[in-house]
Structure formats: C-alpha cells, structure tokens
mmCIF file of C-alpha atoms and ligand atoms in Angstrom:
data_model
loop_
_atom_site.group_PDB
_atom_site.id
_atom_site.type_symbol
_atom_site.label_atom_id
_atom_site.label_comp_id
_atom_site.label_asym_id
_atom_site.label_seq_id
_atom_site.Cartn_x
_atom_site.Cartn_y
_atom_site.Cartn_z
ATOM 1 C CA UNK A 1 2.020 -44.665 50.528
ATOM 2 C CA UNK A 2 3.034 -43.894 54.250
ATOM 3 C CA UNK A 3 3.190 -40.677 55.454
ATOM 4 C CA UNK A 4 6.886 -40.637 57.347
ATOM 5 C CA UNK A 5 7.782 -36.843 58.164
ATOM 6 C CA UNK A 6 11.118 -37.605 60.341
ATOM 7 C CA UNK A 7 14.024 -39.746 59.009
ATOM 8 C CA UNK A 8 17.985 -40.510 60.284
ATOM 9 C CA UNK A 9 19.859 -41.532 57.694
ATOM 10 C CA UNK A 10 24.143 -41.292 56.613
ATOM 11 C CA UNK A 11 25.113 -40.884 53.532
ATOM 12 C CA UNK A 12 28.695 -41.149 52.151
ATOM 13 C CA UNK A 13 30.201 -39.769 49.363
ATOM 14 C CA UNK A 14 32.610 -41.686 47.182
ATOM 15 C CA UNK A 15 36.194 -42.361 47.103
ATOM 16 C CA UNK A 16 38.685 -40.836 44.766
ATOM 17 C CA UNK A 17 40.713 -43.895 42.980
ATOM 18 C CA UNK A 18 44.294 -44.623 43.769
ATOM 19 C CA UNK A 19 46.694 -43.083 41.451
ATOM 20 C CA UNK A 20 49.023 -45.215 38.780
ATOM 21 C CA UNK A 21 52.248 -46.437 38.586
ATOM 22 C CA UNK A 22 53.080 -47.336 35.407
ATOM 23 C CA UNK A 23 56.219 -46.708 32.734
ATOM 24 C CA UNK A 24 55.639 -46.594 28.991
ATOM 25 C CA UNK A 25 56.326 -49.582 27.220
ATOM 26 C CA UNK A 26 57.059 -49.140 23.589
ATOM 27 C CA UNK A 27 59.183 -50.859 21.220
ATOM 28 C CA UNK A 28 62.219 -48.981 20.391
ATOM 29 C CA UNK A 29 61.762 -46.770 23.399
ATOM 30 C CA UNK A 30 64.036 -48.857 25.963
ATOM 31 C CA UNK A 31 62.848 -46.535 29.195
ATOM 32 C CA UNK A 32 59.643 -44.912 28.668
ATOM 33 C CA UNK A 33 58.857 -42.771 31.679
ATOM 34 C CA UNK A 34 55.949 -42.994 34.241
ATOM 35 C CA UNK A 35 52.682 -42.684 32.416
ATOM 36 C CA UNK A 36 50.395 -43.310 35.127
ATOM 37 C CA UNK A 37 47.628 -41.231 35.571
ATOM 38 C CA UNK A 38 45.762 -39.897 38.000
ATOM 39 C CA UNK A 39 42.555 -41.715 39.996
ATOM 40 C CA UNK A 40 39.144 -40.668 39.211
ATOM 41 C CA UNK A 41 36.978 -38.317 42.188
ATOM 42 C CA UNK A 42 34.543 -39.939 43.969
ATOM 43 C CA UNK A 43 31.135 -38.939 43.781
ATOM 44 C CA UNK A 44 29.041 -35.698 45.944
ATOM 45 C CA UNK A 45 26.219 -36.570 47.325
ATOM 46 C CA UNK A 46 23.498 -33.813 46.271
ATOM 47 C CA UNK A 47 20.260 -33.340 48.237
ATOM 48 C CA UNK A 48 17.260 -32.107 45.700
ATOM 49 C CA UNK A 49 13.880 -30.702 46.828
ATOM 50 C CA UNK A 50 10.774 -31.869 44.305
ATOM 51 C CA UNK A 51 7.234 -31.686 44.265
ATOM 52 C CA UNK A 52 6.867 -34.991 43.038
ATOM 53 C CA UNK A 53 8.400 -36.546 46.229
ATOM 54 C CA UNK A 54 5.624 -36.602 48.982
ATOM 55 C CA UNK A 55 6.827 -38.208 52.231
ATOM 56 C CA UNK A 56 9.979 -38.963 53.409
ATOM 57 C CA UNK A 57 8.950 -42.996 53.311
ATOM 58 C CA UNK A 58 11.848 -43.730 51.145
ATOM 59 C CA UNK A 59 14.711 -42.793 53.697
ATOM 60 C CA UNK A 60 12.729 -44.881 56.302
ATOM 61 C CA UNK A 61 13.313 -48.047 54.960
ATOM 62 C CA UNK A 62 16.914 -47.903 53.429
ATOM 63 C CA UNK A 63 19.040 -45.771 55.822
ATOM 64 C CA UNK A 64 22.380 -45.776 53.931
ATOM 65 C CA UNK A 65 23.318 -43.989 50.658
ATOM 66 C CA UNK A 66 26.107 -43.780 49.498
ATOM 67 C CA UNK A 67 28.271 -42.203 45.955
ATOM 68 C CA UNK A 68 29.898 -44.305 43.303
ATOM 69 C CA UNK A 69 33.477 -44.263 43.985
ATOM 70 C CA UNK A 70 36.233 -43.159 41.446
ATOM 71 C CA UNK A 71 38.314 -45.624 39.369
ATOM 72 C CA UNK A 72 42.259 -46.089 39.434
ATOM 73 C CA UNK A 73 43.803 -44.223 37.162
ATOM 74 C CA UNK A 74 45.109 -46.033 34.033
ATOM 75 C CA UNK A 75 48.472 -46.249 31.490
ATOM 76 C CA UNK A 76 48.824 -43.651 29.382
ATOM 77 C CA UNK A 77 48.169 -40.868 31.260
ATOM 78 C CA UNK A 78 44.901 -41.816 31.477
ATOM 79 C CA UNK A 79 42.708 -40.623 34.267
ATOM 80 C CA UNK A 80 40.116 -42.922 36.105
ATOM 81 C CA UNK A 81 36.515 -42.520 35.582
ATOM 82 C CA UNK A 82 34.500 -40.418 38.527
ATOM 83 C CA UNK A 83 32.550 -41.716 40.354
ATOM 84 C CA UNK A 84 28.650 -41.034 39.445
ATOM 85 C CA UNK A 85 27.428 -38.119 42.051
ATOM 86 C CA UNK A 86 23.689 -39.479 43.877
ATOM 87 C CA UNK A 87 20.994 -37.371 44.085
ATOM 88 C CA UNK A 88 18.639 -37.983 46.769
ATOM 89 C CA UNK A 89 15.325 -36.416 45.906
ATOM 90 C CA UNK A 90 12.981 -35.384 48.674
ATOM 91 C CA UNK A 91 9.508 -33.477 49.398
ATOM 92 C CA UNK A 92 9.343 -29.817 49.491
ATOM 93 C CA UNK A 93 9.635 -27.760 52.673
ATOM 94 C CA UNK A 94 12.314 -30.514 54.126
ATOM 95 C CA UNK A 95 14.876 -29.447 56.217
ATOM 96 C CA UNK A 96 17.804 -30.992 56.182
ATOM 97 C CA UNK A 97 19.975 -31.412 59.903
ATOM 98 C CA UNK A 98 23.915 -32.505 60.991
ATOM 99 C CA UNK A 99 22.367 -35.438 62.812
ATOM 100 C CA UNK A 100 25.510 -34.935 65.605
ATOM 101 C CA UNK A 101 25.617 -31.110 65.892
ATOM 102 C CA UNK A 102 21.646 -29.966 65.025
ATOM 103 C CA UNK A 103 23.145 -27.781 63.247
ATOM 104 C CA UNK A 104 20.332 -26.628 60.045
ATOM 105 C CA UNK A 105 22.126 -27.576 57.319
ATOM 106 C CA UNK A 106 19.768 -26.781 54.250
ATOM 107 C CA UNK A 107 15.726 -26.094 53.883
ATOM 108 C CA UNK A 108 14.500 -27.254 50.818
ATOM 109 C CA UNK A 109 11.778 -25.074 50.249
ATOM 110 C CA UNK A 110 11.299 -24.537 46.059
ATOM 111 C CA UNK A 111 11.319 -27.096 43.755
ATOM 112 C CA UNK A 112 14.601 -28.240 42.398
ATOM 113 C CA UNK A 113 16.202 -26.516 45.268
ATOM 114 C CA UNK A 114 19.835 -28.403 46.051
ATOM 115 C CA UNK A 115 22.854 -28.952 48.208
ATOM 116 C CA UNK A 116 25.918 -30.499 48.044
ATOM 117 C CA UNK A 117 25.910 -32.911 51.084
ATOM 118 C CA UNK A 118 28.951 -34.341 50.894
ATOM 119 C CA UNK A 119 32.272 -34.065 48.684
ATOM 120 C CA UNK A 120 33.771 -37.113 46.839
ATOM 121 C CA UNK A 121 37.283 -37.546 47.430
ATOM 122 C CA UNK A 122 40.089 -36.398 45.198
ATOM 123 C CA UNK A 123 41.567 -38.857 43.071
ATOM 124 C CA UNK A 124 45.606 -39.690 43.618
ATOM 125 C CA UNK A 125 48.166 -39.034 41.127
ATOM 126 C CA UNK A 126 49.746 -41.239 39.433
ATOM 127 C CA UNK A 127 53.791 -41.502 38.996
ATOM 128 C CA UNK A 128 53.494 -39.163 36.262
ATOM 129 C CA UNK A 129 52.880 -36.465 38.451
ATOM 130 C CA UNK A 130 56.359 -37.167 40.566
ATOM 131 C CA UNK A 131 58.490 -37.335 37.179
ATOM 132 C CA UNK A 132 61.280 -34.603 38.505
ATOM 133 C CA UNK A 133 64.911 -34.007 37.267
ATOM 134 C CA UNK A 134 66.597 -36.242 39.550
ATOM 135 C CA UNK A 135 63.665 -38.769 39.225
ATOM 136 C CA UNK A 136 63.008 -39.652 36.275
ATOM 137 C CA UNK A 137 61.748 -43.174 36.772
ATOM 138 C CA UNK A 138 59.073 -42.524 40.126
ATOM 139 C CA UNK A 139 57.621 -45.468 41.487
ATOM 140 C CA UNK A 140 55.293 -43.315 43.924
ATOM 141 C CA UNK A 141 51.647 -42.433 43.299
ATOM 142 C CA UNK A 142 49.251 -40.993 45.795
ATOM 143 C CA UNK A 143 46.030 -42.766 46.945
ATOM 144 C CA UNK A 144 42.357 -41.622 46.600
ATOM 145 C CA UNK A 145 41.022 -39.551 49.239
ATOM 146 C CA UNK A 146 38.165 -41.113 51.287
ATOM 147 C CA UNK A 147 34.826 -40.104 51.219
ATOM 148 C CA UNK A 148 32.763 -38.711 53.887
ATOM 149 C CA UNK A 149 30.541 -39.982 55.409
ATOM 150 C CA UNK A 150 27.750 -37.741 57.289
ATOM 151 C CA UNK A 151 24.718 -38.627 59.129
ATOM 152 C CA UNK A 152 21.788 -36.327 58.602
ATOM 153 C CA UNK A 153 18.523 -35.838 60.227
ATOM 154 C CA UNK A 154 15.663 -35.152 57.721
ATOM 155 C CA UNK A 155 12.379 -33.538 58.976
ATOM 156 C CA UNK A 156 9.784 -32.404 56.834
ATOM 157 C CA UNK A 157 7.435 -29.552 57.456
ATOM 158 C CA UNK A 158 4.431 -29.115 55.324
ATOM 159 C CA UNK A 159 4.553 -26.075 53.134
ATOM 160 C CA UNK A 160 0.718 -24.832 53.484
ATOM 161 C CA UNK A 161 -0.482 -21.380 53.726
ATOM 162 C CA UNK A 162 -3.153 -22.254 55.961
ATOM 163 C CA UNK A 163 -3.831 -25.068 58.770
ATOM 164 C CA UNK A 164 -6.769 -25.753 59.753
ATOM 165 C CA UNK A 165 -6.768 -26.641 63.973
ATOM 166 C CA UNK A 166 -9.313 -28.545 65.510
ATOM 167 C CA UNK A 167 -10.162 -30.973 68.070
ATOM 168 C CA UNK A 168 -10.981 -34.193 67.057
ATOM 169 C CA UNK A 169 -14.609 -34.847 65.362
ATOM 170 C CA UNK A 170 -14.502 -30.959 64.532
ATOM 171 C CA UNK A 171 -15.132 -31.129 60.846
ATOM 172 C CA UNK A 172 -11.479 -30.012 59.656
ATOM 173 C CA UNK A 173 -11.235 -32.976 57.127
ATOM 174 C CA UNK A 174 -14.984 -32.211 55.986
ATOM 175 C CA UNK A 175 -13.774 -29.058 55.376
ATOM 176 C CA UNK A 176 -10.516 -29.478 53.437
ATOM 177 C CA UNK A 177 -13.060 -31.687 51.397
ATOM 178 C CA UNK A 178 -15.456 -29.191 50.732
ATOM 179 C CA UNK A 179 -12.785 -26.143 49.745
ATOM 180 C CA UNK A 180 -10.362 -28.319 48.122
ATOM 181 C CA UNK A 181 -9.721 -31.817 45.752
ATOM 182 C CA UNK A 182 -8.138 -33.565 48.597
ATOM 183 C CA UNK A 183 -9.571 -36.856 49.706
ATOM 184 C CA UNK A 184 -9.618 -36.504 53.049
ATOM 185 C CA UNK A 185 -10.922 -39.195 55.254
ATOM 186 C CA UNK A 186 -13.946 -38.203 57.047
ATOM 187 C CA UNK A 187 -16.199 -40.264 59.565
ATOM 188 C CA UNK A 188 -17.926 -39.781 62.866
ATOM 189 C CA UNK A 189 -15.703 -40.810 65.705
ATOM 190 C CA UNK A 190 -12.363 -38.849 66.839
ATOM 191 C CA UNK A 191 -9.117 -39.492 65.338
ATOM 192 C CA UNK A 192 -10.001 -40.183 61.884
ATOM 193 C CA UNK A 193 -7.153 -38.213 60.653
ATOM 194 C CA UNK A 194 -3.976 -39.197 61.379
ATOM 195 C CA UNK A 195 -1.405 -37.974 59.455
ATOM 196 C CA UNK A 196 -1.523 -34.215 57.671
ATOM 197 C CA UNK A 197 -3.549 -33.627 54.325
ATOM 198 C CA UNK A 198 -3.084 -30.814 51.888
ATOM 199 C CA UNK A 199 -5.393 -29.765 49.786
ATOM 200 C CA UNK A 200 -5.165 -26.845 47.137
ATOM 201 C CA UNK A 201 -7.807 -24.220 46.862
ATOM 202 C CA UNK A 202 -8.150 -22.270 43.740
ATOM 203 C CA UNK A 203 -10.232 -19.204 45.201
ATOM 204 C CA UNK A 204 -11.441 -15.739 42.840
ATOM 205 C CA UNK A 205 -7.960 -15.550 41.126
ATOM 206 C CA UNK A 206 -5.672 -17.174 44.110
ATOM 207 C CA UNK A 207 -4.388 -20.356 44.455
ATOM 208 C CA UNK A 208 -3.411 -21.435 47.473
ATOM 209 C CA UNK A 209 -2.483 -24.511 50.322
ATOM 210 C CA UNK A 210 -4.347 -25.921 53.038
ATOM 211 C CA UNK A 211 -3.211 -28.505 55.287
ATOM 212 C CA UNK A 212 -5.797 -30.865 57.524
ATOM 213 C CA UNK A 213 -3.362 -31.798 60.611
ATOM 214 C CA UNK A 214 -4.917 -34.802 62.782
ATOM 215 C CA UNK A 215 -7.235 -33.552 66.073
ATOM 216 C CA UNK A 216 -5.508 -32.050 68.609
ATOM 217 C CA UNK A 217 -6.602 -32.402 72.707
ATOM 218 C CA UNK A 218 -6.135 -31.554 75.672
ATOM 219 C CA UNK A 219 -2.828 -32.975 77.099
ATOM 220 C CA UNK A 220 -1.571 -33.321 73.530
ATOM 221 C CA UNK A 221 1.680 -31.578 75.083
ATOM 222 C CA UNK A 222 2.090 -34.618 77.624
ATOM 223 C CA UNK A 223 1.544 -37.044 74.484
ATOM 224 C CA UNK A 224 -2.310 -37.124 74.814
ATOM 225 C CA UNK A 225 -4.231 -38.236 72.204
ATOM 226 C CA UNK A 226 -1.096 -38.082 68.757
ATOM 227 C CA UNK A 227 0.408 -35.567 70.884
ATOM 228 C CA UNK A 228 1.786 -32.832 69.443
ATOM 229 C CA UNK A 229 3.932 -34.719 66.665
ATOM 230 C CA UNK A 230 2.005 -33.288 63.667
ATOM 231 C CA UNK A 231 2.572 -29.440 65.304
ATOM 232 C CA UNK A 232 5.464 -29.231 63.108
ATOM 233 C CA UNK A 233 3.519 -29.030 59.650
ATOM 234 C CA UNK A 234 1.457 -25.899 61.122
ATOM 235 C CA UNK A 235 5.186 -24.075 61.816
ATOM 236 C CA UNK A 236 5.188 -22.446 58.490
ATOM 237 C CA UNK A 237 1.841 -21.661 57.599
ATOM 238 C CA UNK A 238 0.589 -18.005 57.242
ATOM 239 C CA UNK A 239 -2.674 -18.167 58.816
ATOM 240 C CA UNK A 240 -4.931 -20.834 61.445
ATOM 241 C CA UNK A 241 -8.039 -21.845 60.662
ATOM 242 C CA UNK A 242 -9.484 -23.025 64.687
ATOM 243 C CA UNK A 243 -12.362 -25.302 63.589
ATOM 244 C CA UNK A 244 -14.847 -25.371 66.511
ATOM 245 C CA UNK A 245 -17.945 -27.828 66.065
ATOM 246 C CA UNK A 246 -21.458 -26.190 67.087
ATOM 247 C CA UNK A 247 -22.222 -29.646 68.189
ATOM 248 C CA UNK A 248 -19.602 -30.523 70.117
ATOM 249 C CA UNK A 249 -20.660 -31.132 74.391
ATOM 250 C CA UNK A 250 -17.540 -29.260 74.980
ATOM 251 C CA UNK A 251 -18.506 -25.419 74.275
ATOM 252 C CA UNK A 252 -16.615 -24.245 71.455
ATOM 253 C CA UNK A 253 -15.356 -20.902 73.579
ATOM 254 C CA UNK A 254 -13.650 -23.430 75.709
ATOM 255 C CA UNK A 255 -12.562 -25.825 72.770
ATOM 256 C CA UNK A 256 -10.649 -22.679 71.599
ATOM 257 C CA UNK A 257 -9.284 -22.417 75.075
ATOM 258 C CA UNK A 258 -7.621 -26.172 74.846
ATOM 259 C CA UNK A 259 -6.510 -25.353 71.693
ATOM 260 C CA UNK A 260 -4.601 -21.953 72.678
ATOM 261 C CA UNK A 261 -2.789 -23.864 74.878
ATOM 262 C CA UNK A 262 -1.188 -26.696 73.145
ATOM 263 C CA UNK A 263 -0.788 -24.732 70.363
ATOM 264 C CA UNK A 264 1.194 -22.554 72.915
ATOM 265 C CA UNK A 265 2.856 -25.268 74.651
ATOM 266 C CA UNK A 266 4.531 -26.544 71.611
ATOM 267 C CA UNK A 267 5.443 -23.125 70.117
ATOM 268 C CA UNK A 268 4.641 -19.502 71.971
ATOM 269 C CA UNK A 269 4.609 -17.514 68.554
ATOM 270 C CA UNK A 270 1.807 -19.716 67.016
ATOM 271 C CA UNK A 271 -0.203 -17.655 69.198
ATOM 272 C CA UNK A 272 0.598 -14.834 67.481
ATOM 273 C CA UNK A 273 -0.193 -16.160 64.044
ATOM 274 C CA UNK A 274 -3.315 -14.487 62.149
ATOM 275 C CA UNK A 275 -6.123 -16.420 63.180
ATOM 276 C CA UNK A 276 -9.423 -17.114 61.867
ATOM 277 C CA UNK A 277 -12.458 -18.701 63.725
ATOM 278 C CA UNK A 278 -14.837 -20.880 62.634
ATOM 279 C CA UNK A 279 -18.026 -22.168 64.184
ATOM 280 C CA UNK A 280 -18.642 -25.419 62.286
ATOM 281 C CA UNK A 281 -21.922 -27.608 61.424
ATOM 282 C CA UNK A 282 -23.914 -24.689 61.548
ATOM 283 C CA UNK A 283 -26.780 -26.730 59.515
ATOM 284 C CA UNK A 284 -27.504 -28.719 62.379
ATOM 285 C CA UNK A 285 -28.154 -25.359 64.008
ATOM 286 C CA UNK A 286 -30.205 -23.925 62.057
ATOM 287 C CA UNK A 287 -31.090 -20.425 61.195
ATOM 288 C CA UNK A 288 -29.743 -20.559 65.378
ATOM 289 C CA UNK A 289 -26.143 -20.483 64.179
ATOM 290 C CA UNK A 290 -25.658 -17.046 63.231
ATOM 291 C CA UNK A 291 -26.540 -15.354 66.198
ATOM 292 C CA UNK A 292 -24.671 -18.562 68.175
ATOM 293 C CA UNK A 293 -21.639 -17.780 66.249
ATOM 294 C CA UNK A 294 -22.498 -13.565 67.406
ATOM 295 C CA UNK A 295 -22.688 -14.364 71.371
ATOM 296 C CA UNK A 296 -19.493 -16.076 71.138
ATOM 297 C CA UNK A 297 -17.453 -13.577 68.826
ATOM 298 C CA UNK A 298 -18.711 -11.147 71.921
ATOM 299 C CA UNK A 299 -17.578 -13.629 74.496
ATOM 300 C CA UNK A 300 -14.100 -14.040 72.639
ATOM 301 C CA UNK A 301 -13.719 -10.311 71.438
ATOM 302 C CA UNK A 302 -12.630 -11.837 67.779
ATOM 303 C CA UNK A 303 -14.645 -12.484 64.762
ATOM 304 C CA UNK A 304 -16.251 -16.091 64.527
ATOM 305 C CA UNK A 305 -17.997 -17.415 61.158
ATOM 306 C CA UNK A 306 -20.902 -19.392 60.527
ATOM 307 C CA UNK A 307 -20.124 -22.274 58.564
ATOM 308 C CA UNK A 308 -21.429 -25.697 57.669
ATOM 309 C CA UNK A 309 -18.367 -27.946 55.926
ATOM 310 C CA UNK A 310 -20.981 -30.336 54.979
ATOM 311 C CA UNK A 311 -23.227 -28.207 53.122
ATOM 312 C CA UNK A 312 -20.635 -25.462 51.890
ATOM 313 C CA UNK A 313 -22.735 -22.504 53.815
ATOM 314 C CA UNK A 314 -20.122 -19.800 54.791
ATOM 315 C CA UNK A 315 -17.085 -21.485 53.419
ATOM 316 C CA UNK A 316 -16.842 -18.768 50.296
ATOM 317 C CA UNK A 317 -17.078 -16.313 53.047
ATOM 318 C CA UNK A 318 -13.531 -17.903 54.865
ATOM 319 C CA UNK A 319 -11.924 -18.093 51.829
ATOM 320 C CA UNK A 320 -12.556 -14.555 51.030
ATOM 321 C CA UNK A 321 -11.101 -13.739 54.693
ATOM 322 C CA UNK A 322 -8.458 -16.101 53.986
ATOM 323 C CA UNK A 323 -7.093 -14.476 50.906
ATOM 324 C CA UNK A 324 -5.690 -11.472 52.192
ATOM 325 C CA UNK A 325 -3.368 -13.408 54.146
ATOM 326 C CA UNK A 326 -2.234 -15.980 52.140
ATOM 327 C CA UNK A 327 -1.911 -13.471 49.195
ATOM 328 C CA UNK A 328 1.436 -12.585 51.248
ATOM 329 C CA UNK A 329 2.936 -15.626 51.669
ATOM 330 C CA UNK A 330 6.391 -16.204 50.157
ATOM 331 C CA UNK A 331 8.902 -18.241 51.595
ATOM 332 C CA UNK A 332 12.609 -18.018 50.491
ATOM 333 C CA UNK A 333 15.124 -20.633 50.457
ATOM 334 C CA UNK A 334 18.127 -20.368 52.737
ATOM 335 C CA UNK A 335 20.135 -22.799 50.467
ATOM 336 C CA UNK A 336 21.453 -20.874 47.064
ATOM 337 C CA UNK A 337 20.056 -22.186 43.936
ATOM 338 C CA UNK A 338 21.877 -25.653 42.305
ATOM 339 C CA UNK A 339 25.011 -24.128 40.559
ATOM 340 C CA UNK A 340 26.590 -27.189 37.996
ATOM 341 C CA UNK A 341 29.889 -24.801 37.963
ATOM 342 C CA UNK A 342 30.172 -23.683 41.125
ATOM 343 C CA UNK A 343 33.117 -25.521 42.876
HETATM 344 N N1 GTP B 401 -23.900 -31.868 60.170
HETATM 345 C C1 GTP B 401 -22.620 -31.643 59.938
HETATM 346 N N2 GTP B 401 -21.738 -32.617 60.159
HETATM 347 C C2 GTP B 401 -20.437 -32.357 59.908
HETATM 348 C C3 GTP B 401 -19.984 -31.112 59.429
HETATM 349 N N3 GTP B 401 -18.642 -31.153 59.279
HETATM 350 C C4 GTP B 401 -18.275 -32.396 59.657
HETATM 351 N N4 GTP B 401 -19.326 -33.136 60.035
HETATM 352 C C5 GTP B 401 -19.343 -34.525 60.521
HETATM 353 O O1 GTP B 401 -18.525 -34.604 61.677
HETATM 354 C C6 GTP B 401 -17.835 -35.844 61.717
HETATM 355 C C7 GTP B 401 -16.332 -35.597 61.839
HETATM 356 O O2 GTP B 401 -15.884 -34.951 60.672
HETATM 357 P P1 GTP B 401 -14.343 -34.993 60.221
HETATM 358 O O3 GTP B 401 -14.221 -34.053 59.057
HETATM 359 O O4 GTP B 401 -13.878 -36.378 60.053
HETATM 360 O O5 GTP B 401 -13.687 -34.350 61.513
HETATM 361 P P2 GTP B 401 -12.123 -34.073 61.800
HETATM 362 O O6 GTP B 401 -12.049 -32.768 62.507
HETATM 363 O O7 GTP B 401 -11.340 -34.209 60.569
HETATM 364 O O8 GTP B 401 -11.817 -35.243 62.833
HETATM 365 P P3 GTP B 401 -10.390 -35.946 63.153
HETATM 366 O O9 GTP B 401 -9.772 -36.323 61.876
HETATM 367 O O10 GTP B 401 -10.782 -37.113 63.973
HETATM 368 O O11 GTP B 401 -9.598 -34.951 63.942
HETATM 369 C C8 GTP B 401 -18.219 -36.574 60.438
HETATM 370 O O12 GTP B 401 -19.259 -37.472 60.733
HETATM 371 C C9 GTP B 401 -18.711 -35.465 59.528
HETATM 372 O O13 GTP B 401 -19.653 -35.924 58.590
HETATM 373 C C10 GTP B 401 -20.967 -30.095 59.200
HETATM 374 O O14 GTP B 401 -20.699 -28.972 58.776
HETATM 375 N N5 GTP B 401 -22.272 -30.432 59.471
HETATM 376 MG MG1 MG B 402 -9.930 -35.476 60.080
#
C-alpha cells in the first residue's frame, strides 16, 4: 500500500429529520390530538487513532465523508431513527487541522484516541411538542437541523523514538534492517528509500521505534533531491541517529555539516535534539575504522561510533547508547480520551 502522509478532506455530519405533524386517528376518539413526534439526530462524525491504520492512503482517494442523516419523526409519538455516527479510523501520531483556520484541532497520538469532528443536527419536533391550551390541534413542527460540514487537513507524523538521518547511499535502511524486522529496501545507488520505514527494536529489556526517513542533501531546503517533505516524521522523535558512510567521497565531517543545515533549515530545535553519530561501513575499513571514527570525534568534539550495518559490528554498542534516551520517551495526547457519555 502507498505511503500518503498529507490528506484534505470535508466531512459532514448528518442531518436531524424533520419533525411530524400528525393527529391521532382512532375510532371513537372524534379529535385525537397531535401525535407527531420528533425527527431523529443526525449523525457525529468521530475521528479514531489505531495502530492498525498505516498511511493516510484511504483519505487520498475518497475526499468526502459524510454521517447518516436522521429520519422524520413518525405517528404516535414516535421519534425518528438517528442517524448512524462514522468513524473515520486513521494511523497513530496524526494530527488533525481546520483546513480554513490551521487551527490544531486534535493529535491522535495513542491508540483508540478520539474526537468528535462534527455534531449531527438536532432532530425537529413534531406538533406534539406545540400542543398548548389555546392550541390544541397544532399544525406546526420544526425541521431538522443541518449538519456541518468541515474541511480538515490531516498530516501524519511518524511516532518513532529514534530517526535515523543520512545522506543518500549512507546505509540508514541497512541499518534499520540489521537492528530491526523491517524490510527495508536496500541497494547501491542514492534514493532507494523513498518514503519513511519503521522498524521496532526489542533491545536488553526495551522496546522501542526507529524510523528510516529517505536521504537527505544538500539543497533539500530549496526542494533538492525529495526535499525536505519527509522532515516531518523526524519532528517527534527523541533522539537522531546521523548515519555517515566511511566510504562516501564526501568526508563524513562535512556530510554532517550538510546535514546540520537542512535539518536546521526546516526546523532550528532539531538541532538541539540528542544526537548520536555514527561512522558507517566500517568493514570496508578495516581494523582502520576505529581510529578513523577517533580523528573525527576529535575534529567534531562529539562522540562518533564504529559501525558496520552490514555485518552488525558496533550496532549493540548504539543501541546501548540509544536506550537511555528513548527509555524517556512518552508522548501525551492533547485530545481527552473517547467519552460514550460525555455530551
Ligand atoms: N560494506 C558495507 N556496505 C554497506 C553498509 N551499509 C550499507 N551498505 C551498502 O550501501 C548501499 C546503500 O545502502 P542503503 O541502506 O540502501 O542506504 P540508504 O542510506 O538507505 O540510502 P537511501 O535510501 O538512498 O537514502 C547498499 O549497497 C548497501 O549494501 C555497511 O555497513 N558496509
Ligand atoms: Mg534507504
């Protein structure tokens, strides 16, 4: 299935049915009053976060949803039926925007998370309802309420605990491979990857999320290479993994340096971000790659790590540097839990 992060869609909720005019009409009872009852509400429309839902492919191919509406009311007092609510289920970690204002209307962040998008619309009353001292016999009863109908902007942001950043050829996908069950596409030219991969790591007694997010390059800002359109997945991650290859003509010190500065140019405070460095393909380096991966921790001031993706040397060792961060990671809804009773 296609990975689609971004979708525009309206939805409407339903109608509430037009109320009822009607007058008993029993034998022996020559003028029954108004027995007509009331219309039926139209249905919400309910966003729902779930981990089964992976991309937001669905809303990019039908852009329109809409609520059952609610039926007239009928004789007898009887009221119409509701209309059936709709429940539109999406992926995790999407957030959920007023497509007019911007304004952040929900992030769906835990599982079964939910908001009420839109209300149905009341139902009218029927003549019953007007049945007054001096009118005995009303002929008046109210109409549904509309719906509303609101267009949204949906945008979903990958909820990983760590991204790995790298330019393109670096070994990110390798790696996600090697530390992880995802399937990541690997192969030897740039731009293999182009939409995100997660992968889950299960490391000593911690489980955590890793996301692969295509190569990035110089110029990405200006729409170089696929630009900086995946940045948004990295947003909410605890920690970055920069993936620098040892083989790469491009000296790793200054690979870092093109990285720094799209990551800056899309977002300041991901330069902020704990940060972990990695000097990849070490194997082809040889016994070399450890003192490499020294000279350019001195060069940088930071700590840099050895590592081969392809053979698995080093990668326990990020893990275990990886863990204290993403031991810490919690992210809170901003949307109160689904409430059946809650008005
Ligand atoms: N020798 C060696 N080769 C590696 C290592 N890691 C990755 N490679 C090779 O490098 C090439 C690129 O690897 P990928 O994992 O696809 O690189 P990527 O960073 O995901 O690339 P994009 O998706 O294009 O951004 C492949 O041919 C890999 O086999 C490593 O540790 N050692
Ligand atoms: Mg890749």
């Amino acid at each position: 299935m296609k990975f689609v992060d971004q979708a525009i869609i309206s939805v409407g909720s339903g109608k509430g049915g037009h109320g009822a005019v009607h007058f008993r009409k029993e034998k022996f009872v020559p003028r029954g009053g108004p027995d007509g009852g009331d219309g039926g509400r139209g249905g919400d429309v309910w966003m729902v976060a779930s981990s089964r839902a992976r991309s937001l492919y669905d809303f990019h191919h039908r852009r329109h949803h809409s609520a059952d509406d609610g039926r007239a009311g009928g004789d007898s007092g009887s009221t119409g039926r509701s209309g059936a609510h709709l429940e539109l289920v999406v992926p995790r970690g999407t957030q959920v925007f007023d497509a007019e204002s911007g304004e952040l209307l929900a992030d769906l962040i835990d599982d079964d998370t939910r908001i009420c998008i839109a209300r149905g619309g009341n139902g009218g009353w029927g003549n019953a309802r007007f049945k007054t001292a001096t009118c005995q016999a009303p002929d008046k009863a109210n109409p549904g309420l509309p719906g509303v109908t609101v267009s949204l902007r949906l945008e979903l942001k990958l909820l990983a605990d760590v991204a790995l950043v790298g330019l393109p050829n670096a070994g990110k996908s390798t790696l996600i491979r090697a530390v992880s069950a995802s399937q990541a596409r690997v192969a030897d030219y740039p731009f293999t990857t182009l939409t995100p991969n997660l992968g889950v790591v299960r490391h000593r007694e911690a489980t955590f999320t890793i996301a692969d997010v295509p190569g990035l390059v110089a110029g990405a800002a200006d729409g170089h290479g696929l630009g900086h359109q995946f940045l948004r997945h990295i947003e909410r991650c605890e920690v970055l993994v920069f993936v620098l290859s040892a083989t790469d003509e491009l000296p790793p010190a200054e690979a870092l340096a093109v990285l720094r500065a799209e990551l800056g140019s899309f977002d300041e405070t991901l330069l902020t971000r704990p940060a972990m460095i990695v000097l990849n393909k070490a194997d082809v380096l040889g016994p070399e790659a450890k003192d490499e991966a020294a000279r350019l921790s001195v060069a940088l001031g930071e700590p840099v790590l050895a590592i081969s993706a392809a053979t698995g040397q080093g990668t326990p060792a990020l893990l275990d540097a990886l863990l204290p961060h993403v031991a810490a990671s919690s992210s809170a809804p901003i949307v109160a839990p689904y409430d059946p009773h809650a008005s």
